Coordinates of C-alpha atoms in Angstrom, one line a residue:
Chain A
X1 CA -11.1 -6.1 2.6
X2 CA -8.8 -3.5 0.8
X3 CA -9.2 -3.4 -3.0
X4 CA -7.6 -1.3 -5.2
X5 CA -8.3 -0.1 -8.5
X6 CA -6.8 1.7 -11.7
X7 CA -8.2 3.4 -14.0
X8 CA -7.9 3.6 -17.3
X9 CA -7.1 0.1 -18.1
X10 CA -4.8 1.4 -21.3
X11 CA -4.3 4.4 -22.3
X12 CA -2.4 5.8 -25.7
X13 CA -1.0 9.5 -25.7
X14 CA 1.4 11.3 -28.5
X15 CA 4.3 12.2 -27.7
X16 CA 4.6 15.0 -25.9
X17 CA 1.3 14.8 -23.6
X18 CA 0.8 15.6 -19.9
X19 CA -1.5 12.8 -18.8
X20 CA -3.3 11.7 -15.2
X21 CA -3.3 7.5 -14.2
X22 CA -5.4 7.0 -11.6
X23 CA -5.9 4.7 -8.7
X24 CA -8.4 4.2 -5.6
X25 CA -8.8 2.2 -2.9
X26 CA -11.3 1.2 -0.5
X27 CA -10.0 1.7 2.7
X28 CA -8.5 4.5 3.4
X29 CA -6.4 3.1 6.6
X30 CA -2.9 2.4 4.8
X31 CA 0.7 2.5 5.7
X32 CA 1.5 4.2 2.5
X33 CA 0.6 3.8 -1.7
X34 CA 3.5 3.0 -4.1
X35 CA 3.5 3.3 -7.4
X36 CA 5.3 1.1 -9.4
X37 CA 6.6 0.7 -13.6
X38 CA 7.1 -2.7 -15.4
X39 CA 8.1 -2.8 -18.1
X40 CA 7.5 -6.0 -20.3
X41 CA 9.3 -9.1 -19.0
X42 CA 11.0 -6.8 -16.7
X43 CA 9.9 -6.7 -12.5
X44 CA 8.8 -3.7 -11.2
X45 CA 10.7 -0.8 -10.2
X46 CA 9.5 1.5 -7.3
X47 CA 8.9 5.1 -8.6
X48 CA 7.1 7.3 -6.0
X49 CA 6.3 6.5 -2.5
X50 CA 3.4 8.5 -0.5
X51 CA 3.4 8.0 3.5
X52 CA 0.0 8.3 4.9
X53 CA 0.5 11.9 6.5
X54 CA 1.6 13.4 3.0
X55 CA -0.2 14.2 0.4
X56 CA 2.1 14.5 -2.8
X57 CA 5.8 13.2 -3.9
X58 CA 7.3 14.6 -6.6
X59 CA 10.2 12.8 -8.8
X60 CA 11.4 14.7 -11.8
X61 CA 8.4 14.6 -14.1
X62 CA 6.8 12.5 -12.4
X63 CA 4.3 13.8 -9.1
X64 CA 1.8 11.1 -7.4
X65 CA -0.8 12.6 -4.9
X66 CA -2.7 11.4 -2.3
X67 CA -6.3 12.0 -0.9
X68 CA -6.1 9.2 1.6
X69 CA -10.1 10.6 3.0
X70 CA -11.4 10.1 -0.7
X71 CA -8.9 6.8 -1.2
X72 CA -7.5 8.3 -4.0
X73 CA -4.0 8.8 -5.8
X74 CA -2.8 10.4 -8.8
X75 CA 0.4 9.5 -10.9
X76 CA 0.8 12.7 -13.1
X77 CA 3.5 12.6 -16.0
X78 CA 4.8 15.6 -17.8
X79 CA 6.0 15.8 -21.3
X80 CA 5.3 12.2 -22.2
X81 CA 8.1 10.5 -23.9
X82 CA 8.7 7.2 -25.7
X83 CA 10.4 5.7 -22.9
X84 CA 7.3 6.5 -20.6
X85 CA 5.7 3.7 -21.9
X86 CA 5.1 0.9 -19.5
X87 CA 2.6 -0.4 -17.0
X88 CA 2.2 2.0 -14.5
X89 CA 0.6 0.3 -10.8
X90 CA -0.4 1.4 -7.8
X91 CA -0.2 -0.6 -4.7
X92 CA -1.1 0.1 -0.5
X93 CA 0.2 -1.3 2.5
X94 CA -3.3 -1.5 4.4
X95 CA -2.5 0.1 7.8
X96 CA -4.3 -3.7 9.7
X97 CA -1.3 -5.7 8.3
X98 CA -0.1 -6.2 11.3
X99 CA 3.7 -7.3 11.0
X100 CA 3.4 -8.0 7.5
X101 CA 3.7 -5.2 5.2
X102 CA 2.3 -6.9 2.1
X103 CA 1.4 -4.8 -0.5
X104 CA -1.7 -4.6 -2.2
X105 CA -2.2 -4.1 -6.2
X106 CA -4.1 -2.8 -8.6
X107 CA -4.5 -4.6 -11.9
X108 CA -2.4 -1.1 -13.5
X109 CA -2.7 1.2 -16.6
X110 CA -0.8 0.4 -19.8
X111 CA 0.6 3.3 -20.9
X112 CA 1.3 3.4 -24.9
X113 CA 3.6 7.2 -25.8
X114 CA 3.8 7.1 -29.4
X115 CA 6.3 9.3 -31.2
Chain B
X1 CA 24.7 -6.0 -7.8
X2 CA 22.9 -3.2 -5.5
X3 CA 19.5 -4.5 -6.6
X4 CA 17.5 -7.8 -5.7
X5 CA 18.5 -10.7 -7.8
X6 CA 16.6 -13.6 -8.6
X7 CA 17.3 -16.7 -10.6
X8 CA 16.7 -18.8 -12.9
X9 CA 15.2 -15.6 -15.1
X10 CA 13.0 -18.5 -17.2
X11 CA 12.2 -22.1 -16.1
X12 CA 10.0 -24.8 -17.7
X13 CA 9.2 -27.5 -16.5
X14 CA 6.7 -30.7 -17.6
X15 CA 3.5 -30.9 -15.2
X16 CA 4.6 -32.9 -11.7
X17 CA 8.4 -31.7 -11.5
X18 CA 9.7 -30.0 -8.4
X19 CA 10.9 -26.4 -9.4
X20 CA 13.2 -24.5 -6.3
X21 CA 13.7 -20.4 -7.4
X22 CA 15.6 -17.9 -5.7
X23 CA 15.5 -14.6 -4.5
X24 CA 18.7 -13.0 -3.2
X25 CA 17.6 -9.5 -1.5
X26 CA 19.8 -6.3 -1.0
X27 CA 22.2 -6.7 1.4
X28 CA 20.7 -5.9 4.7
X29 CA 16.8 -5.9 4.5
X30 CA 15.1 -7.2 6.9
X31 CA 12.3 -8.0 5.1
X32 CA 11.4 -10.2 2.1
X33 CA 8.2 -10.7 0.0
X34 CA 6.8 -13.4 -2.6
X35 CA 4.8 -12.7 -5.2
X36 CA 2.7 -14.1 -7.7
X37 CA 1.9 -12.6 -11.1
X38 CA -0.3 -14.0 -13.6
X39 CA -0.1 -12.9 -16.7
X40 CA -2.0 -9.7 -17.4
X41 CA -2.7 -9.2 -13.4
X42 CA -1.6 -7.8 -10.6
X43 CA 1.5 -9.4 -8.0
X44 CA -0.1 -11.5 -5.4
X45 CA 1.2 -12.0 -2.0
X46 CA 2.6 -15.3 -1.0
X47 CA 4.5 -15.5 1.7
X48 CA 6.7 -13.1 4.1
X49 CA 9.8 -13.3 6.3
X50 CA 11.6 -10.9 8.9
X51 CA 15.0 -12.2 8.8
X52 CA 14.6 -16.2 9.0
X53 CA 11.2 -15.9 10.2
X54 CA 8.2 -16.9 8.3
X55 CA 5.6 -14.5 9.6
X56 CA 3.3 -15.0 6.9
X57 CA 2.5 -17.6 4.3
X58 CA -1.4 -17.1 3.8
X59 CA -0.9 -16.2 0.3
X60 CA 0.5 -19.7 -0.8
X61 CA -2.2 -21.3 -2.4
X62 CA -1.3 -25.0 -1.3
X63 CA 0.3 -26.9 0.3
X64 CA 2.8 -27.5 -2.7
X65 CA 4.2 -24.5 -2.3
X66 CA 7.1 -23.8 0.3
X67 CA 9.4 -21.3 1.2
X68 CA 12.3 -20.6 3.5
X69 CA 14.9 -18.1 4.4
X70 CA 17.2 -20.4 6.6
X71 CA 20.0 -17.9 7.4
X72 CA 17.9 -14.4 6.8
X73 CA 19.6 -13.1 3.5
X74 CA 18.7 -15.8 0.6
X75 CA 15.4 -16.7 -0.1
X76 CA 13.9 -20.0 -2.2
X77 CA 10.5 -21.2 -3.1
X78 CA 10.2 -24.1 -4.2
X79 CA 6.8 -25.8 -5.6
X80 CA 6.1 -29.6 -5.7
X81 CA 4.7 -31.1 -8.2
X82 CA 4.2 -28.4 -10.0
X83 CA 0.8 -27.6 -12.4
X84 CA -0.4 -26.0 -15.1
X85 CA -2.0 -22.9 -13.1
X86 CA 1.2 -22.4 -11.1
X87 CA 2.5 -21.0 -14.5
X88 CA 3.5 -17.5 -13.8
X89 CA 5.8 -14.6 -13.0
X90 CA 7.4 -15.3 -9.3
X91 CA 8.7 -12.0 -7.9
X92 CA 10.7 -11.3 -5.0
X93 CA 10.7 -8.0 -2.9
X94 CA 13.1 -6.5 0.0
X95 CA 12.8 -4.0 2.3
X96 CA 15.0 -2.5 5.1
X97 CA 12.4 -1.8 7.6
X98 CA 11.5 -4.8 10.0
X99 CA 8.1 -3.5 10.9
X100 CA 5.4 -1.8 9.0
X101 CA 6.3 1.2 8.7
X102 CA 5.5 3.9 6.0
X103 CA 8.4 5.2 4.5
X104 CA 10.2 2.1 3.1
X105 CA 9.7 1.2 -0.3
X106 CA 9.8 -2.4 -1.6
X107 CA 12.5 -3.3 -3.8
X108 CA 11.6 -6.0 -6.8
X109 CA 13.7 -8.5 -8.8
X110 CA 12.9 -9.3 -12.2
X111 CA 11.0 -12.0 -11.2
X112 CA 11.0 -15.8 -12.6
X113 CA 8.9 -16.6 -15.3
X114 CA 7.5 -20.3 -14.9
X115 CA 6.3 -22.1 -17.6
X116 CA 4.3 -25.4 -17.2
X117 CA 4.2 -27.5 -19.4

C-alpha cells in the first residue's frame, strides 16, 4: 500500500530563506507526484507536476525533484517571501490505479515566512 | 470562471439532515475526483467518474454517502443523514485526461466546509 510522507511537519523561516520540504513515498511505481499549496480555508492549487520519467520541474522560484528509485521528492523555494506561507503537500498517482488516477497525500508541511 | 467551482462554500447542518454539494469541473475534463479533508489531514479519495461513469466509489465510507455525474460535466454528493464525523472539507478535482496518464494535473475547488452540528 502506497504511503506518503512529509517532512517537517511545520517549519518557520525569515524572510528571505532558501528552504527544502520534503516528501517520500513507499512505492516507487507512480504515474507522477504533485505538489500542491493551500492556503487556509482555501482548496489546493497545483504548483509543480513531476511525470515518472523526469526528474525535476522547475516553476519560477519554485523547483520539485524526483528520485522515483529512492521514492523521494524535493519542493525547493528560493528567496522566501511572506506570501510563501501556506501548507505545502505532496501527493502520487500510484502507477496500480488502474483507471482511476486518485491521488495519494501526504499529511503536508506548514510553512510559516515571517517578515 | 476557468477554474473548478464548488458550492455551497459553508453548510451546517443539525445531525440526521440530508446535505447535496456540488462540484462543477472545467469545462471539458473528463475526469472528476471527491475528496475528503479532515481538519489538519490530508484529502481522502472518495469517489471517481470518467464522464458519467462511476468507476470508483471505494473511498466513500458508507453507504450514506452518494454521488453522481448524470450528464458528465456537474457533479453532487450528497450524504444522508448526515453525522458528526462527516464534518469536513469536501473537495472536488478535474482533469482532462480520461486515463491515467502522467502529465495531467488535478485541478481543485475550494472545497465545502461541512459543519455538523
Amino acid at each position: 500500500k502506497q504511503e506518503v510522507t512529509q517532512i517537517p511537519a511545520a517549519l518557520s523561516v525569515p524572510e528571505g530563506e532558501n528552504l527544502v520540504l520534503n516528501c517520500s513515498f513507499t512505492d516507487s511505481a507512480i504515474y507522477n507526484l504533485q505538489w500542491f499549496r493551500q492556503d487556509p480555508g482555501k482548496g489546493l492549487t497545483s504548483l509543480l507536476l513531476i511525470q515518472s520519467s523526469q526528474r525535476e520541474q522547475t516553476s519560477g522560484r519554485l523547483n520539485a525533484s524526483l528520485d522515483k528509485s529512492s521514492g523521494r521528492s524535493t519542493l525547493y523555494i528560493a528567496a522566501s517571501q511572506p506570501g510563501d506561507s501556506a501548507t505545502y503537500l505532496c501527493a502520487v498517482i500510484p502507477y496500480n490505479a488502474g483507471n482511476n488516477r486518485k491521488l495519494i497525500w501526504g499529511l503536508g508541511t506548514s510553512l510559516a515566512v515571517n517578515p | 470562471g476557468a477554474g473548478v467551482s464548488q458550492s455551497p462554500r459553508y453548510k451546517v447542518a443539525k445531525r440526521g439532515q440530508d446535505v447535496a454539494l456540488r462540484c462543477d469541473p472545467i469545462s471539458g475534463h473528463v475526469s472528476l475526483f471527491w475528496y475528503q479533508q479532515a481538519l489538519g489531514q490530508g484529502p481522502e479519495f472518495l469517489t471517481y467518474f470518467q464522464n458519467e461513469a462511476q468507476l470508483d466509489k471505494s473511498g466513500l465510507p458508507s453507504d450514506r454517502f452518494f454521488a453522481e455525474r448524470p450528464e458528465g460535466s456537474v457533479s453532487t454528493l450528497k450524504i444522508q443523514r448526515t453525522q458528526q464525523e462527516d464534518s469536513a472539507v469536501y473537495l472536488c478535482a478535474s482533469s482532462l485526461a480520461g486515463r491515467p496518464n502522467g502529465n495531467q494535473p488535478q485541478h481543485f475547488g475550494d472545497g465545502t466546509r461541512l459543519s455538523i452540528l
